[in-house]
Amino acid sequence: MTERYVRDLQEVDETQVAVVGGKGAHLGGLSRIEGIRVPGGFCVTTDAFRRIMAQAPSLHDRLDQLSRLNPDDREAIRTLSAGIRRTIEGIAVPGDLAAAITRALAQLGEQAACAVRSSATAEDLPTASFAGQQDTYLNVVGPTAILQHVSRCWASLFTERAVTYRQRNGIDHRTVRMAVVVQRMVFPHAAGILFTADPVTGNRKVATVDAGFGLGEALVSGLVNPDVFKVRHGAVVAQAIAAKQRAVHALPTGGTQEVAIDSQRQEQPALTDAQVVRLVQLGRRIEAYFGRPQDIEWCLVDGGFQIVQSRPITTLFPIPETGDQENHVYVSVGHGQMMTDPMKPLGLSMWQLTAMVPMHTAGGRLFVDVTRRLASPASRAGLLDVMGRGDPLIRDALETVLDRDDFVPSLPDASPGGQPGIGASAPIETDPAIVTELIERSRVSIAALERDIRTKTGPALFDFLLEAFEEHKRVLSDPLSMRAIMAGMEATWWLNDTLREWLDEKNAADTLTLSAPDNVTSEMGLALLDVADVIRPHSEVVAFLQGVEDEGFLDELAKLTGGTEARDAIEAYLDRYGMRCVGEIDITRPRWRERPTTLVPVILDNVRNFEPGAAERRFEQGRQKAQKKEQDVLSRLRALPDGDRKADEAKRMIDRVRTFIGYREYPKYGIVSRYFVYKQTLLEEAERLVQAGVLPEKEDIFYLTFQELHDVVRSNQVDGRLIQQRKDAFRSYHALTPPRVLTSDGEAVTGAYRRDDVPAGALIGLPVSAGTIEGRARVILDIAEADLEAGDILVTTFTDPSWSPLFVGIAGLVTEVGGQMTHGAVIAREYGLPAVVGVEQATRLIRDGQRIRVHGTDGYVEILP
């Protein structure tokens, strides 16, 4: 049964990854595409690998050990994986297996030069390419050498880099198998890589060709810089020809060597433009066959192209599906909502069902299509203004797209499809009773939801929820609520713009809004200081909390001295704020009420870093500071020409901003309160499905959309493969960085600040809360890992409202995502924290523990020596 161990490349295709690995399967598929030439060869199957592994029973235990290692324990991985490789390479290839390989080799010519290439089952997959993770050997001659290099390929499954890559991608070492591809060696004039989409911008209509002389190893290993060609619509649109001083050539006796290139040839292009265009045409054929952009290794032999590998480009951000061929421009919802992590399918669909505008999904994130609004000059100006105030990088990215005259069509001003008016322009009195009434309306509506949903189960629950979503949207779109939000924001903008003009003062509203009333998010941070005040006197409770790991710890507290008071204080906090969590726009994220241990580190920081009564003191200090600022501004205005009028106008706006700016945070609180009610009932439904044997575990519902879950509840049947596919896809989405602006060509448009008023080397961002502060940077990506000292500066990716309890204990804030009116900015101003947001790659460029200076008034961060 030699075919069990060896398969000709012509016999396999991409459905047989389990037999011949990702590379072998792709090569087999490639060889079936009309017009694509692939060097002949065969695959040594995964059955051969299994047989070799079975020769050394000790390997099973060592793989178990390897699976348990921390991906960051480099030394342990290095030692254990080296031992596994030595064992595999030391196993003699059984006679019948060696004979099968030698027979297949004879078909190619026994002394033919071959490439021997590893092909793992977790390789060249849609979600993990494993590029360069296993080994390839070129120009191997003769059966003895081929068998030796097949063994080396098997062992290369356990190189340190391959092991670490699998661990970081959540792939179990024990489930991966290694096949080996043996192909006739080609001796090319030139070789290189073709990306059928631009690997930097993501643009699917731009192909990139890297080319050099000789074997492609010179490019892959970084020995030479390649010629780079960019092709769009069948024409070379850009090229950079490199000085190619070296090449890798095959030796007649086997192996390869570096050679110098004749000085006259060094600056000659490795390919002509016509050859580049022909190569891209072949690439488009391959892309169409596999159904997604490809990273293709090619060789130019005797004037024709041969393809030696094709794998999916896994780093591209997916494009929302529209079903049309029109141009579209999408803006990221996550950047506005301060949540750029991927969301699970139930989270995506619930947000879509309750949002005020249509939303598209891609890569586990949400996007709004703004093409129609950009196309009409009237709506375009308004959109750019709103985007620019929120996040200048989004505005700049949109203007970059608009500068390409042919991408966004021009429509007349009265185009349908613009965002409906929200009634924000109607006048509204500066009356605190309006805010009180709006909060009461929301409270009554949520109480009715909690009351009415209790009796609903099964399909009737889903009918009820669809009606509840309409009420959800009605409350959100309440014209009075919209006018109150806009009144606060417009008053902020007026104060900042006008006081800069009249008094040459930047960001005056930052101080004038300190300790504004009715801000449910800033109250949440102060309320946790009050919880710490209850706990601080009880040393036994503090000691207990330092060791807490189990979510049932609240029940244990009552056994301790002072524990009942501590438990009651935490419970009261959870009753008011327990529906919140990091990434709270995703209904599937664990809420504080479900995972109260999340709050423990923050409570302990508050116990350690504050004195009793800190919440009330801080709020009062902020209020007095704002009052003093108001008096200062008004007295300076009165000293100006026409000063009384200016002071009266400013006073009206100060009263207005203090009346309404706190309410800006309330609608989100209402949304998340509703979400927790929806989630609890859906999990009760899931529990019934588990009891009925329909689902293995209740959190599997998170990988279904709302409509799919409705269908499962109705039919009592679920597609387990779909849930597994969704889990794999969700895991892969974590590796993707969502763009602020994305086009239907797949181009991620990042935008730039375009400023020249900052020191060299400074990190540029958006100034959202005035002041300058120096301190120790604490780079924190998980609120549960927070360990802050007074005076620390928090550096993180994004801060939604759930981060607010940390704000009371820090001196400044730096985030990668955010705008003037996103939650982190509003709360930073409330607490008087200097803050700069929208600092690209801040968590990578600033190291934990470094001293930094945050310029919250001017919008940049300096890393100090």
PDB file of C-alpha atoms in Angstrom, residues 42 89 91-93 97-103 105-106 109-114 116 137 139-154 180 182 253-254:
ATOM      1  CA  PHE A  42       5.193  13.907  -5.049  1.00  0.00           C
ATOM      2  CA  GLU A  89      16.010  12.768  13.017  1.00  0.00           C
ATOM      3  CA  ILE A  91      14.656   7.370  13.771  1.00  0.00           C
ATOM      4  CA  ALA A  92      15.599   5.093  10.838  1.00  0.00           C
ATOM      5  CA  VAL A  93      13.096   5.287   7.967  1.00  0.00           C
ATOM      6  CA  LEU A  97       8.523   3.527   3.486  1.00  0.00           C
ATOM      7  CA  ALA A  98      12.043   4.225   2.158  1.00  0.00           C
ATOM      8  CA  ALA A  99      11.280   1.991  -0.862  1.00  0.00           C
ATOM      9  CA  ALA A 100       8.037   3.884  -1.595  1.00  0.00           C
ATOM     10  CA  ILE A 101       9.894   7.220  -1.553  1.00  0.00           C
ATOM     11  CA  THR A 102      12.724   5.870  -3.735  1.00  0.00           C
ATOM     12  CA  ARG A 103      10.211   4.483  -6.297  1.00  0.00           C
ATOM     13  CA  LEU A 105      11.874   9.525  -6.891  1.00  0.00           C
ATOM     14  CA  ALA A 106      12.716   7.248  -9.819  1.00  0.00           C
ATOM     15  CA  GLY A 109      14.881  10.625 -12.334  1.00  0.00           C
ATOM     16  CA  GLU A 110      16.827   9.025  -9.480  1.00  0.00           C
ATOM     17  CA  GLN A 111      19.676  11.528  -9.650  1.00  0.00           C
ATOM     18  CA  ALA A 112      17.378  14.461 -10.420  1.00  0.00           C
ATOM     19  CA  ALA A 113      17.974  17.563  -8.316  1.00  0.00           C
ATOM     20  CA  CYS A 114      14.999  18.122  -6.012  1.00  0.00           C
ATOM     21  CA  VAL A 116      12.472  18.889  -0.308  1.00  0.00           C
ATOM     22  CA  TYR A 137      15.957  22.212   1.342  1.00  0.00           C
ATOM     23  CA  ASN A 139      18.970  21.107  -4.828  1.00  0.00           C
ATOM     24  CA  VAL A 140      19.042  17.801  -2.962  1.00  0.00           C
ATOM     25  CA  VAL A 141      20.456  14.987  -5.160  1.00  0.00           C
ATOM     26  CA  GLY A 142      20.158  11.197  -4.756  1.00  0.00           C
ATOM     27  CA  PRO A 143      17.920   8.847  -2.694  1.00  0.00           C
ATOM     28  CA  THR A 144      20.124   8.825   0.434  1.00  0.00           C
ATOM     29  CA  ALA A 145      20.186  12.626   0.646  1.00  0.00           C
ATOM     30  CA  ILE A 146      16.447  12.861  -0.121  1.00  0.00           C
ATOM     31  CA  LEU A 147      15.562  10.457   2.743  1.00  0.00           C
ATOM     32  CA  GLN A 148      17.819  12.354   5.138  1.00  0.00           C
ATOM     33  CA  HIS A 149      16.141  15.660   4.227  1.00  0.00           C
ATOM     34  CA  VAL A 150      12.648  14.150   4.527  1.00  0.00           C
ATOM     35  CA  SER A 151      13.575  13.279   8.137  1.00  0.00           C
ATOM     36  CA  ARG A 152      14.795  16.841   8.681  1.00  0.00           C
ATOM     37  CA  CYS A 153      11.471  18.166   7.385  1.00  0.00           C
ATOM     38  CA  TRP A 154       9.558  15.945   9.820  1.00  0.00           C
ATOM     39  CA  VAL A 180       6.834  16.441   2.871  1.00  0.00           C
ATOM     40  CA  VAL A 182       9.577  16.461  -3.038  1.00  0.00           C
ATOM     41  CA  THR A 253      26.690  18.438  -6.981  1.00  0.00           C
ATOM     42  CA  GLY A 254      23.801  19.560  -4.766  1.00  0.00           C
TER      43      GLY A 254
END
